Amino acid sequence: MTEKQEKILSVALKLFAEEGFSNTSTSKIAKEAKVSEGLIFKHFKNKTGLLDAVVSQGTKGFERMFEEIASKKSPQEIVWGFIEMPYQILKKDPTFWKLQLSLKYQSPEIAERYKNSSTLQKAHELLNATFTELGREQPVMETQLLMQIVGGLFSSLPELPENERQQLVEFIKSKY
Amino acid sequence: MTEKQEKILSVALKLFAEEGFSNTSTSKIAKEAKVSEGLIFKHFKNKTGLLDAVVSQGTKGFERMFEEIASKKSPQEIVWGFIEMPYQILKKDPTFWKLQLSLKYQSPEIAERYKNSSTLQKAHELLNATFTELGREQPVMETQLLMQIVGGLFSSLPELPENERQQLVEFIKSKY
DNA sequence: TACATTAGTAAGTGATTACTCACTTTTGAT
DNA sequence: ATCAAAAGTGAGTAATCACTTACTAATGTA
């Protein structure tokens, strides 16, 4: 990948996340990346293709982190690893995560295109197995609740100051 | 308010919620509402003014529900009322709620404009008092956790089928 | 060194955007 | 009935949109 290509990707990520996809024009991206607008279409075909590239680049890190958690040994560690995930992801790549959150609300086509499928599915199954192993009475409901708590963390943590983030995560961990 | 004015508002709500604000053109709204495009600007000054009107109309119902919960007697009822809130709001006005969720991700100006301030603040204080009254060891953290759970419910419930929604809400209530 | 491929540019394209303006129709109070 | 204010229209406006085209510069390989 060329320097300019990488610059386009990083600028697009930043603008898509901060200003919204439909609110970010290709000319704005080109200007900020100090590149001719035509180059964007040379490399990424169209605006959606650019978004595709941005998302698939960012998704890699996310999947890597999930695999790491899933490979842990004890059920306790798995649950705790799960609760910490939003905090870790946010620390690692806050901009990409904001983009990820926003995709659902841009347009029906985009929402459909990036509907988080396989990783979320795997997470669900892993948690079900873990809660069963832990001997919980209603493992399915426990999974749903934890998925929901973690999902909520993803959208609420960005607005909290660093120390409160850690506090909240530790408090939730203490409940499991 | 005239019939056409109401039609504009309802069509705008629907389109803003389903397709996103910047992705919905005023001409599209006019067409779907069977109204001349100029009329939108007569009544609402500009596109942002239209969004203002849509939001302030929808917010009323939301505030009414909060007041109702706050006026409950026992702390137990208040906490349960809180947990049920996303379910009730979603049942009452799912389209408006989708719009509300999306506003954060449209553009910095819009996110700033509709940053949910007063009602959320009041909710925080009410829960703090309630958890203190219930004699919890860390009422502030309990508040933050519950606010976060309820916030998560707001964004996750829409994707669940009706029966699972109720199940999840009841399960969370059973933990309090 | 020759040459094909890729990277990159600048100036366009038609379509669509939010918004305005000059105008007509409807309404409600006297 | 009169008439001003409000409701409503439809054809504009300049600016911006995603995208294309015709071109040059750089690069790697034989």
Tab-separated table of C-alpha atoms (C1' of nucleotides) in Angstrom:
chain	number	residue	atom	x	y	z
A	1	MET	CA	0.000	0.000	0.000
A	2	THR	CA	1.270	3.464	-0.919
A	3	GLU	CA	1.639	6.338	1.500
A	4	LYS	CA	-1.197	8.267	-0.104
A	5	GLN	CA	-3.432	5.240	0.019
A	6	GLU	CA	-2.818	4.873	3.745
A	7	LYS	CA	-3.367	8.582	4.253
A	8	ILE	CA	-6.732	8.360	2.507
A	9	LEU	CA	-7.740	5.450	4.745
A	10	SER	CA	-6.769	7.170	7.985
A	11	VAL	CA	-8.405	10.463	7.028
A	12	ALA	CA	-11.554	8.668	5.896
A	13	LEU	CA	-11.711	6.721	9.162
A	14	LYS	CA	-11.399	9.916	11.169
A	15	LEU	CA	-13.974	11.881	9.164
A	16	PHE	CA	-16.480	9.027	8.825
A	17	ALA	CA	-16.310	8.462	12.591
A	18	GLU	CA	-16.487	12.101	13.612
A	19	GLU	CA	-18.804	13.616	11.041
A	20	GLY	CA	-20.772	10.621	9.810
A	21	PHE	CA	-20.512	8.769	6.506
A	22	SER	CA	-23.100	10.628	4.434
A	23	ASN	CA	-21.989	13.896	5.965
A	24	THR	CA	-18.409	13.391	4.762
A	25	SER	CA	-17.785	14.209	1.106
A	26	THR	CA	-15.074	12.610	-0.967
A	27	SER	CA	-13.744	16.069	-1.806
A	28	LYS	CA	-13.311	16.797	1.900
A	29	ILE	CA	-11.377	13.567	2.376
A	30	ALA	CA	-9.159	14.350	-0.618
A	31	LYS	CA	-8.465	17.852	0.627
A	32	GLU	CA	-7.549	16.739	4.140
A	33	ALA	CA	-5.411	13.853	2.849
A	34	LYS	CA	-3.713	16.249	0.392
A	35	VAL	CA	-4.571	14.065	-2.529
A	36	SER	CA	-6.528	14.535	-5.734
A	37	GLU	CA	-10.133	13.441	-5.429
A	38	GLY	CA	-9.793	11.118	-8.410
A	39	LEU	CA	-7.225	9.000	-6.600
A	40	ILE	CA	-9.820	7.907	-4.081
A	41	PHE	CA	-11.873	6.384	-6.877
A	42	LYS	CA	-8.807	4.866	-8.524
A	43	HIS	CA	-7.978	2.924	-5.388
A	44	PHE	CA	-11.371	2.246	-3.829
A	45	LYS	CA	-13.767	2.342	-6.811
A	46	ASN	CA	-16.461	4.350	-5.010
A	47	LYS	CA	-17.323	5.909	-1.658
A	48	THR	CA	-18.799	2.674	-0.322
A	49	GLY	CA	-15.658	0.836	-1.387
A	50	LEU	CA	-13.641	3.262	0.693
A	51	LEU	CA	-15.850	2.581	3.700
A	52	ASP	CA	-15.418	-1.157	3.088
A	53	ALA	CA	-11.648	-0.779	3.203
A	54	VAL	CA	-11.782	1.327	6.366
A	55	VAL	CA	-14.062	-1.143	8.142
A	56	SER	CA	-12.229	-4.302	7.136
A	57	GLN	CA	-8.937	-2.803	8.282
A	58	GLY	CA	-10.382	-1.895	11.682
A	59	THR	CA	-12.246	-5.161	12.140
A	60	LYS	CA	-9.060	-7.199	12.156
A	61	GLY	CA	-7.943	-5.879	15.544
A	62	PHE	CA	-11.363	-6.500	16.972
A	63	GLU	CA	-11.402	-10.140	15.911
A	64	ARG	CA	-7.903	-10.703	17.193
A	65	MET	CA	-8.948	-9.536	20.636
A	66	PHE	CA	-11.962	-11.822	20.663
A	67	GLU	CA	-9.868	-14.862	19.773
A	68	GLU	CA	-7.529	-14.001	22.620
A	69	ILE	CA	-10.374	-13.963	25.131
A	70	ALA	CA	-11.888	-17.168	23.781
A	71	SER	CA	-8.554	-18.965	24.207
A	72	LYS	CA	-8.470	-18.260	27.937
A	73	LYS	CA	-8.691	-21.186	30.292
A	74	SER	CA	-11.091	-20.678	33.191
A	75	PRO	CA	-14.725	-19.618	32.744
A	76	GLN	CA	-14.121	-16.826	35.250
A	77	GLU	CA	-11.336	-15.445	33.065
A	78	ILE	CA	-13.546	-15.632	29.976
A	79	VAL	CA	-16.350	-13.669	31.591
A	80	TRP	CA	-13.963	-11.073	32.958
A	81	GLY	CA	-12.167	-10.841	29.652
A	82	PHE	CA	-15.493	-10.160	28.029
A	83	ILE	CA	-16.364	-7.374	30.404
A	84	GLU	CA	-12.999	-5.753	29.827
A	85	MET	CA	-13.284	-5.931	26.069
A	86	PRO	CA	-15.001	-2.585	25.457
A	87	TYR	CA	-12.427	-0.883	27.659
A	88	GLN	CA	-9.532	-2.463	25.785
A	89	ILE	CA	-10.952	-1.856	22.334
A	90	LEU	CA	-11.761	1.712	23.190
A	91	LYS	CA	-8.242	2.283	24.448
A	92	LYS	CA	-6.740	0.720	21.358
A	93	ASP	CA	-8.770	2.343	18.611
A	94	PRO	CA	-11.454	4.759	19.851
A	95	THR	CA	-12.030	6.307	16.430
A	96	PHE	CA	-12.727	3.027	14.714
A	97	TRP	CA	-15.100	2.064	17.452
A	98	LYS	CA	-17.074	5.270	17.085
A	99	LEU	CA	-17.388	4.526	13.378
A	100	GLN	CA	-18.550	1.005	14.125
A	101	LEU	CA	-21.279	2.323	16.423
A	102	SER	CA	-22.420	4.895	13.894
A	103	LEU	CA	-22.844	2.505	10.957
A	104	LYS	CA	-26.197	1.293	12.244
A	105	TYR	CA	-27.656	4.759	11.898
A	106	GLN	CA	-26.368	6.010	8.567
A	107	SER	CA	-28.702	4.446	6.019
A	108	PRO	CA	-30.547	1.130	5.637
A	109	GLU	CA	-28.104	-0.078	2.982
A	110	ILE	CA	-25.050	0.618	5.128
A	111	ALA	CA	-26.646	-0.789	8.268
A	112	GLU	CA	-27.431	-3.977	6.386
A	113	ARG	CA	-23.959	-4.136	4.838
A	114	TYR	CA	-22.075	-4.090	8.112
A	115	LYS	CA	-24.464	-5.944	10.356
A	116	ASN	CA	-22.105	-7.556	12.857
A	117	SER	CA	-22.711	-11.226	12.332
A	118	SER	CA	-20.150	-13.945	12.811
A	119	THR	CA	-18.122	-12.598	15.731
A	120	LEU	CA	-21.217	-11.679	17.743
A	121	GLN	CA	-22.661	-15.120	17.068
A	122	LYS	CA	-19.501	-16.815	18.294
A	123	ALA	CA	-19.483	-14.625	21.393
A	124	HIS	CA	-23.024	-15.671	22.192
A	125	GLU	CA	-22.200	-19.363	21.976
A	126	LEU	CA	-19.027	-19.020	23.987
A	127	LEU	CA	-20.831	-17.223	26.807
A	128	ASN	CA	-23.651	-19.745	26.828
A	129	ALA	CA	-21.146	-22.548	27.296
A	130	THR	CA	-19.301	-20.580	29.950
A	131	PHE	CA	-22.378	-19.821	32.054
A	132	THR	CA	-23.506	-23.426	31.778
A	133	GLU	CA	-20.092	-24.534	32.977
A	134	LEU	CA	-20.407	-22.085	35.860
A	135	GLY	CA	-23.650	-23.831	36.823
A	136	ARG	CA	-25.949	-20.809	36.477
A	137	GLU	CA	-29.665	-21.564	36.610
A	138	GLN	CA	-30.542	-19.583	33.467
A	139	PRO	CA	-27.401	-19.546	31.318
A	140	VAL	CA	-29.214	-18.252	28.226
A	141	MET	CA	-30.603	-15.268	30.082
A	142	GLU	CA	-27.270	-14.636	31.768
A	143	THR	CA	-25.654	-14.541	28.351
A	144	GLN	CA	-28.215	-12.134	27.011
A	145	LEU	CA	-27.786	-9.874	30.019
A	146	LEU	CA	-23.996	-9.840	29.801
A	147	MET	CA	-24.030	-9.254	26.048
A	148	GLN	CA	-26.360	-6.391	26.702
A	149	ILE	CA	-24.193	-4.956	29.480
A	150	VAL	CA	-21.093	-5.200	27.320
A	151	GLY	CA	-22.963	-3.655	24.412
A	152	GLY	CA	-23.994	-0.815	26.671
A	153	LEU	CA	-20.395	-0.346	27.793
A	154	PHE	CA	-19.351	0.071	24.190
A	155	SER	CA	-21.621	3.057	23.788
A	156	SER	CA	-21.333	4.564	27.246
A	157	LEU	CA	-17.603	4.249	28.008
A	158	PRO	CA	-16.494	6.769	25.366
A	159	GLU	CA	-18.276	9.518	27.277
A	160	LEU	CA	-16.707	8.682	30.646
A	161	PRO	CA	-13.352	10.004	31.903
A	162	GLU	CA	-10.586	7.411	32.102
A	163	ASN	CA	-10.757	6.756	35.860
A	164	GLU	CA	-14.523	6.300	35.878
A	165	ARG	CA	-14.201	3.884	32.984
A	166	GLN	CA	-11.912	1.622	34.974
A	167	GLN	CA	-14.070	1.951	38.083
A	168	LEU	CA	-17.213	0.940	36.238
A	169	VAL	CA	-15.539	-2.018	34.547
A	170	GLU	CA	-14.088	-3.262	37.838
A	171	PHE	CA	-17.440	-2.837	39.565
A	172	ILE	CA	-19.168	-4.955	36.924
A	173	LYS	CA	-16.426	-7.579	37.146
A	174	SER	CA	-16.947	-7.723	40.913
A	175	LYS	CA	-20.532	-8.799	40.261
A	176	TYR	CA	-19.417	-11.873	38.328
B	1	MET	CA	-51.130	23.102	13.553
B	2	THR	CA	-52.363	22.415	10.024
B	3	GLU	CA	-52.811	18.979	8.537
B	4	LYS	CA	-49.917	19.470	6.144
B	5	GLN	CA	-47.690	20.681	8.933
B	6	GLU	CA	-48.405	17.508	10.907
B	7	LYS	CA	-47.853	15.387	7.825
B	8	ILE	CA	-44.453	16.989	7.283
B	9	LEU	CA	-43.503	16.269	10.885
B	10	SER	CA	-44.553	12.632	10.785
B	11	VAL	CA	-42.880	11.962	7.443
B	12	ALA	CA	-39.704	13.718	8.591
B	13	LEU	CA	-39.630	11.671	11.783
B	14	LYS	CA	-39.979	8.459	9.844
B	15	LEU	CA	-37.356	9.307	7.236
B	16	PHE	CA	-34.851	10.838	9.656
B	17	ALA	CA	-35.124	7.735	11.853
B	18	GLU	CA	-34.950	5.184	9.071
B	19	GLU	CA	-32.547	6.734	6.600
B	20	GLY	CA	-30.585	9.173	8.757
B	21	PHE	CA	-30.749	12.955	8.901
B	22	SER	CA	-28.128	13.932	6.342
B	23	ASN	CA	-29.262	11.104	4.112
B	24	THR	CA	-32.822	12.471	3.969
B	25	SER	CA	-33.348	15.376	1.589
B	26	THR	CA	-36.020	17.998	2.037
B	27	SER	CA	-37.311	17.234	-1.440
B	28	LYS	CA	-37.826	13.602	-0.443
B	29	ILE	CA	-39.793	14.668	2.627
B	30	ALA	CA	-41.930	17.044	0.557
B	31	LYS	CA	-42.642	14.377	-2.028
B	32	GLU	CA	-43.650	11.748	0.534
B	33	ALA	CA	-45.766	14.236	2.496
B	34	LYS	CA	-47.410	15.393	-0.760
B	35	VAL	CA	-46.482	18.978	-0.098
B	36	SER	CA	-44.467	21.604	-1.932
B	37	GLU	CA	-40.878	21.734	-0.773
B	38	GLY	CA	-41.146	25.444	-0.051
B	39	LEU	CA	-43.759	24.831	2.626
B	40	ILE	CA	-41.215	23.015	4.789
B	41	PHE	CA	-39.104	26.152	4.924
B	42	LYS	CA	-42.143	28.379	5.505
B	43	HIS	CA	-43.029	26.464	8.631
B	44	PHE	CA	-39.672	25.300	9.964
B	45	LYS	CA	-37.224	27.861	8.564
B	46	ASN	CA	-34.561	25.302	7.598
B	47	LYS	CA	-33.771	21.590	7.736
B	48	THR	CA	-32.344	21.831	11.244
B	49	GLY	CA	-35.469	23.680	12.357
B	50	LEU	CA	-37.518	20.759	11.094
B	51	LEU	CA	-35.387	18.339	13.092
B	52	ASP	CA	-35.825	20.580	16.135
B	53	ALA	CA	-39.597	20.376	15.799
B	54	VAL	CA	-39.538	16.599	15.345
B	55	VAL	CA	-37.316	16.096	18.379
B	56	SER	CA	-39.142	18.444	20.720
B	57	GLN	CA	-42.446	16.793	19.839
B	58	GLY	CA	-41.071	13.330	20.578
B	59	THR	CA	-39.264	14.376	23.730
B	60	LYS	CA	-42.480	15.355	25.482
B	61	GLY	CA	-43.668	11.751	25.779
B	62	PHE	CA	-40.281	10.704	27.052
B	63	GLU	CA	-40.296	13.318	29.831
B	64	ARG	CA	-43.835	12.480	30.829
B	65	MET	CA	-42.847	8.863	31.372
B	66	PHE	CA	-39.872	9.838	33.483
B	67	GLU	CA	-41.994	12.065	35.736
B	68	GLU	CA	-44.378	9.183	36.211
B	69	ILE	CA	-41.595	6.879	37.395
B	70	ALA	CA	-40.099	9.526	39.643
B	71	SER	CA	-43.458	10.034	41.357
B	72	LYS	CA	-43.629	6.397	42.428
B	73	LYS	CA	-43.502	5.645	46.115
B	74	SER	CA	-41.170	2.807	47.061
B	75	PRO	CA	-37.514	2.652	45.975
B	76	GLN	CA	-38.145	-0.856	44.641
B	77	GLU	CA	-40.855	0.509	42.342
B	78	ILE	CA	-38.585	3.301	41.151
B	79	VAL	CA	-35.783	0.925	40.189
B	80	TRP	CA	-38.164	-1.452	38.451
B	81	GLY	CA	-39.895	1.422	36.702
B	82	PHE	CA	-36.509	2.494	35.417
B	83	ILE	CA	-35.642	-0.907	34.061
B	84	GLU	CA	-38.974	-1.089	32.282
B	85	MET	CA	-38.599	2.327	30.727
B	86	PRO	CA	-36.820	1.306	27.514
B	87	TYR	CA	-39.425	-1.379	26.933
B	88	GLN	CA	-42.304	1.038	27.440
B	89	ILE	CA	-40.806	3.813	25.354
B	90	LEU	CA	-39.961	1.404	22.575
B	91	LYS	CA	-43.508	0.083	22.572
B	92	LYS	CA	-44.960	3.565	22.529
B	93	ASP	CA	-42.837	5.261	19.899
B	94	PRO	CA	-40.147	3.021	18.339
B	95	THR	CA	-39.507	5.358	15.435
B	96	PHE	CA	-38.782	8.353	17.590
B	97	TRP	CA	-36.467	6.305	19.716
B	98	LYS	CA	-34.485	5.155	16.751
B	99	LEU	CA	-34.082	8.786	15.736
B	100	GLN	CA	-32.970	9.698	19.250
B	101	LEU	CA	-30.285	7.004	19.155
B	102	SER	CA	-29.057	8.088	15.746
B	103	LEU	CA	-28.596	11.771	16.563
B	104	LYS	CA	-25.278	11.128	18.282
B	105	TYR	CA	-23.771	9.837	15.063
B	106	GLN	CA	-24.979	12.262	12.420
B	107	SER	CA	-22.626	15.238	12.711
B	108	PRO	CA	-20.819	17.060	15.530
B	109	GLU	CA	-23.217	20.013	15.366
B	110	ILE	CA	-26.292	17.814	15.650
B	111	ALA	CA	-24.769	15.622	18.353
B	112	GLU	CA	-23.974	18.726	20.366
B	113	ARG	CA	-27.408	20.247	19.741
B	114	TYR	CA	-29.345	17.313	21.143
B	115	LYS	CA	-27.006	16.116	23.849
B	116	ASN	CA	-29.459	14.673	26.336
B	117	SER	CA	-28.897	16.828	29.364
B	118	SER	CA	-31.541	17.682	31.928
B	119	THR	CA	-33.608	14.493	32.007
B	120	LEU	CA	-30.551	12.244	32.199
B	121	GLN	CA	-29.134	14.403	34.971
B	122	LYS	CA	-32.359	14.145	36.972
B	123	ALA	CA	-32.413	10.379	36.456
B	124	HIS	CA	-28.901	10.104	37.818
B	125	GLU	CA	-29.772	12.002	40.986
B	126	LEU	CA	-32.984	10.092	41.531
B	127	LEU	CA	-31.218	6.738	41.268
B	128	ASN	CA	-28.440	7.844	43.571
B	129	ALA	CA	-31.007	8.747	46.234
B	130	THR	CA	-32.886	5.510	45.660
B	131	PHE	CA	-29.856	3.243	46.014
B	132	THR	CA	-28.768	5.130	49.138
B	133	GLU	CA	-32.227	4.605	50.570
B	134	LEU	CA	-31.950	0.922	49.741
B	135	GLY	CA	-28.752	0.824	51.798
B	136	ARG	CA	-26.410	-0.283	48.997
B	137	GLU	CA	-22.723	-0.125	49.798
B	138	GLN	CA	-21.720	1.763	46.619
B	139	PRO	CA	-24.828	3.702	45.541
B	140	VAL	CA	-22.913	5.827	43.016
B	141	MET	CA	-21.514	2.799	41.226
B	142	GLU	CA	-24.876	1.050	41.373
B	143	THR	CA	-26.416	4.084	39.691
B	144	GLN	CA	-23.793	4.113	36.982
B	145	LEU	CA	-24.257	0.418	36.345
B	146	LEU	CA	-28.028	0.647	36.146
B	147	MET	CA	-27.914	3.722	33.910
B	148	GLN	CA	-25.552	1.797	31.705
B	149	ILE	CA	-27.770	-1.293	31.658
B	150	VAL	CA	-30.826	0.787	30.815
B	151	GLY	CA	-28.873	2.642	28.152
B	152	GLY	CA	-27.847	-0.685	26.678
B	153	LEU	CA	-31.459	-1.857	26.714
B	154	PHE	CA	-32.413	1.175	24.659
B	155	SER	CA	-30.100	0.143	21.880
B	156	SER	CA	-30.441	-3.634	22.098
B	157	LEU	CA	-34.186	-4.114	22.655
B	158	PRO	CA	-35.198	-2.908	19.173
B	159	GLU	CA	-33.438	-5.893	17.645
B	160	LEU	CA	-35.083	-8.470	19.896
B	161	PRO	CA	-38.454	-10.150	19.219
B	162	GLU	CA	-41.244	-9.099	21.546
B	163	ASN	CA	-41.173	-12.144	23.865
B	164	GLU	CA	-37.415	-12.001	24.344
B	165	ARG	CA	-37.707	-8.323	25.173
B	166	GLN	CA	-40.069	-9.020	28.038
B	167	GLN	CA	-37.978	-11.971	29.225
B	168	LEU	CA	-34.809	-9.903	29.346
B	169	VAL	CA	-36.495	-7.022	31.165
B	170	GLU	CA	-38.036	-9.373	33.735
B	171	PHE	CA	-34.714	-11.127	34.228
B	172	ILE	CA	-32.960	-7.846	34.950
B	173	LYS	CA	-35.740	-6.801	37.316
B	174	SER	CA	-35.314	-10.093	39.171
B	175	LYS	CA	-31.731	-9.092	39.926
B	176	TYR	CA	-32.874	-5.965	41.748
C	1	DT	C1'	17.278	1.366	-22.077
C	2	DA	C1'	12.805	0.286	-23.384
C	3	DC	C1'	8.114	-0.263	-22.022
C	4	DA	C1'	4.010	-1.688	-19.801
C	5	DT	C1'	1.782	-1.074	-15.507
C	6	DT	C1'	0.545	1.511	-11.718
C	7	DA	C1'	0.159	6.010	-9.064
C	8	DG	C1'	-1.402	10.319	-9.345
C	9	DT	C1'	-3.578	14.760	-11.167
C	10	DA	C1'	-6.814	18.520	-12.849
C	11	DA	C1'	-10.701	19.714	-14.869
C	12	DG	C1'	-14.593	18.489	-15.830
C	13	DT	C1'	-19.793	15.800	-15.743
C	14	DG	C1'	-24.929	15.658	-14.653
C	15	DA	C1'	-27.567	15.101	-10.684
C	16	DT	C1'	-28.945	16.556	-6.292
C	17	DT	C1'	-28.619	19.567	-2.351
C	18	DA	C1'	-30.754	23.169	0.931
C	19	DC	C1'	-32.998	27.121	0.322
C	20	DT	C1'	-35.453	31.521	-1.954
C	21	DC	C1'	-38.773	34.179	-4.286
C	22	DA	C1'	-42.667	35.745	-6.623
C	23	DC	C1'	-46.884	34.303	-6.689
C	24	DT	C1'	-51.902	32.372	-5.644
C	25	DT	C1'	-55.300	30.407	-2.430
C	26	DT	C1'	-57.511	29.896	2.033
C	27	DT	C1'	-58.876	31.505	6.327
C	28	DG	C1'	-60.768	34.286	10.100
C	29	DA	C1'	-61.943	38.486	12.181
C	30	DT	C1'	-64.468	42.829	11.617
D	1	DA	C1'	-68.320	41.664	1.987
D	2	DT	C1'	-63.609	43.236	2.868
D	3	DC	C1'	-59.010	42.445	3.510
D	4	DA	C1'	-54.809	41.401	5.847
D	5	DA	C1'	-52.420	37.480	7.422
D	6	DA	C1'	-51.332	32.929	6.986
D	7	DA	C1'	-51.020	28.608	4.114
D	8	DG	C1'	-49.409	26.792	0.142
D	9	DT	C1'	-47.204	26.445	-4.578
D	10	DG	C1'	-43.682	25.806	-8.260
D	11	DA	C1'	-40.015	27.321	-10.623
D	12	DG	C1'	-35.998	28.908	-9.805
D	13	DT	C1'	-30.854	29.514	-7.377
D	14	DA	C1'	-25.785	28.660	-6.424
D	15	DA	C1'	-23.276	25.234	-4.268
D	16	DT	C1'	-22.025	20.744	-3.602
D	17	DC	C1'	-22.368	15.838	-4.484
D	18	DA	C1'	-20.197	11.272	-6.218
D	19	DC	C1'	-17.910	10.032	-10.002
D	20	DT	C1'	-15.388	10.168	-14.916
D	21	DT	C1'	-12.121	11.225	-18.251
D	22	DA	C1'	-7.958	12.465	-20.443
D	23	DC	C1'	-3.839	13.095	-19.180
D	24	DT	C1'	1.239	12.927	-16.968
D	25	DA	C1'	4.752	10.995	-13.604
D	26	DA	C1'	6.762	7.228	-11.312
D	27	DT	C1'	8.085	2.460	-10.940
D	28	DG	C1'	9.541	-2.188	-11.650
D	29	DT	C1'	11.042	-5.631	-14.836
D	30	DA	C1'	13.244	-7.575	-19.159
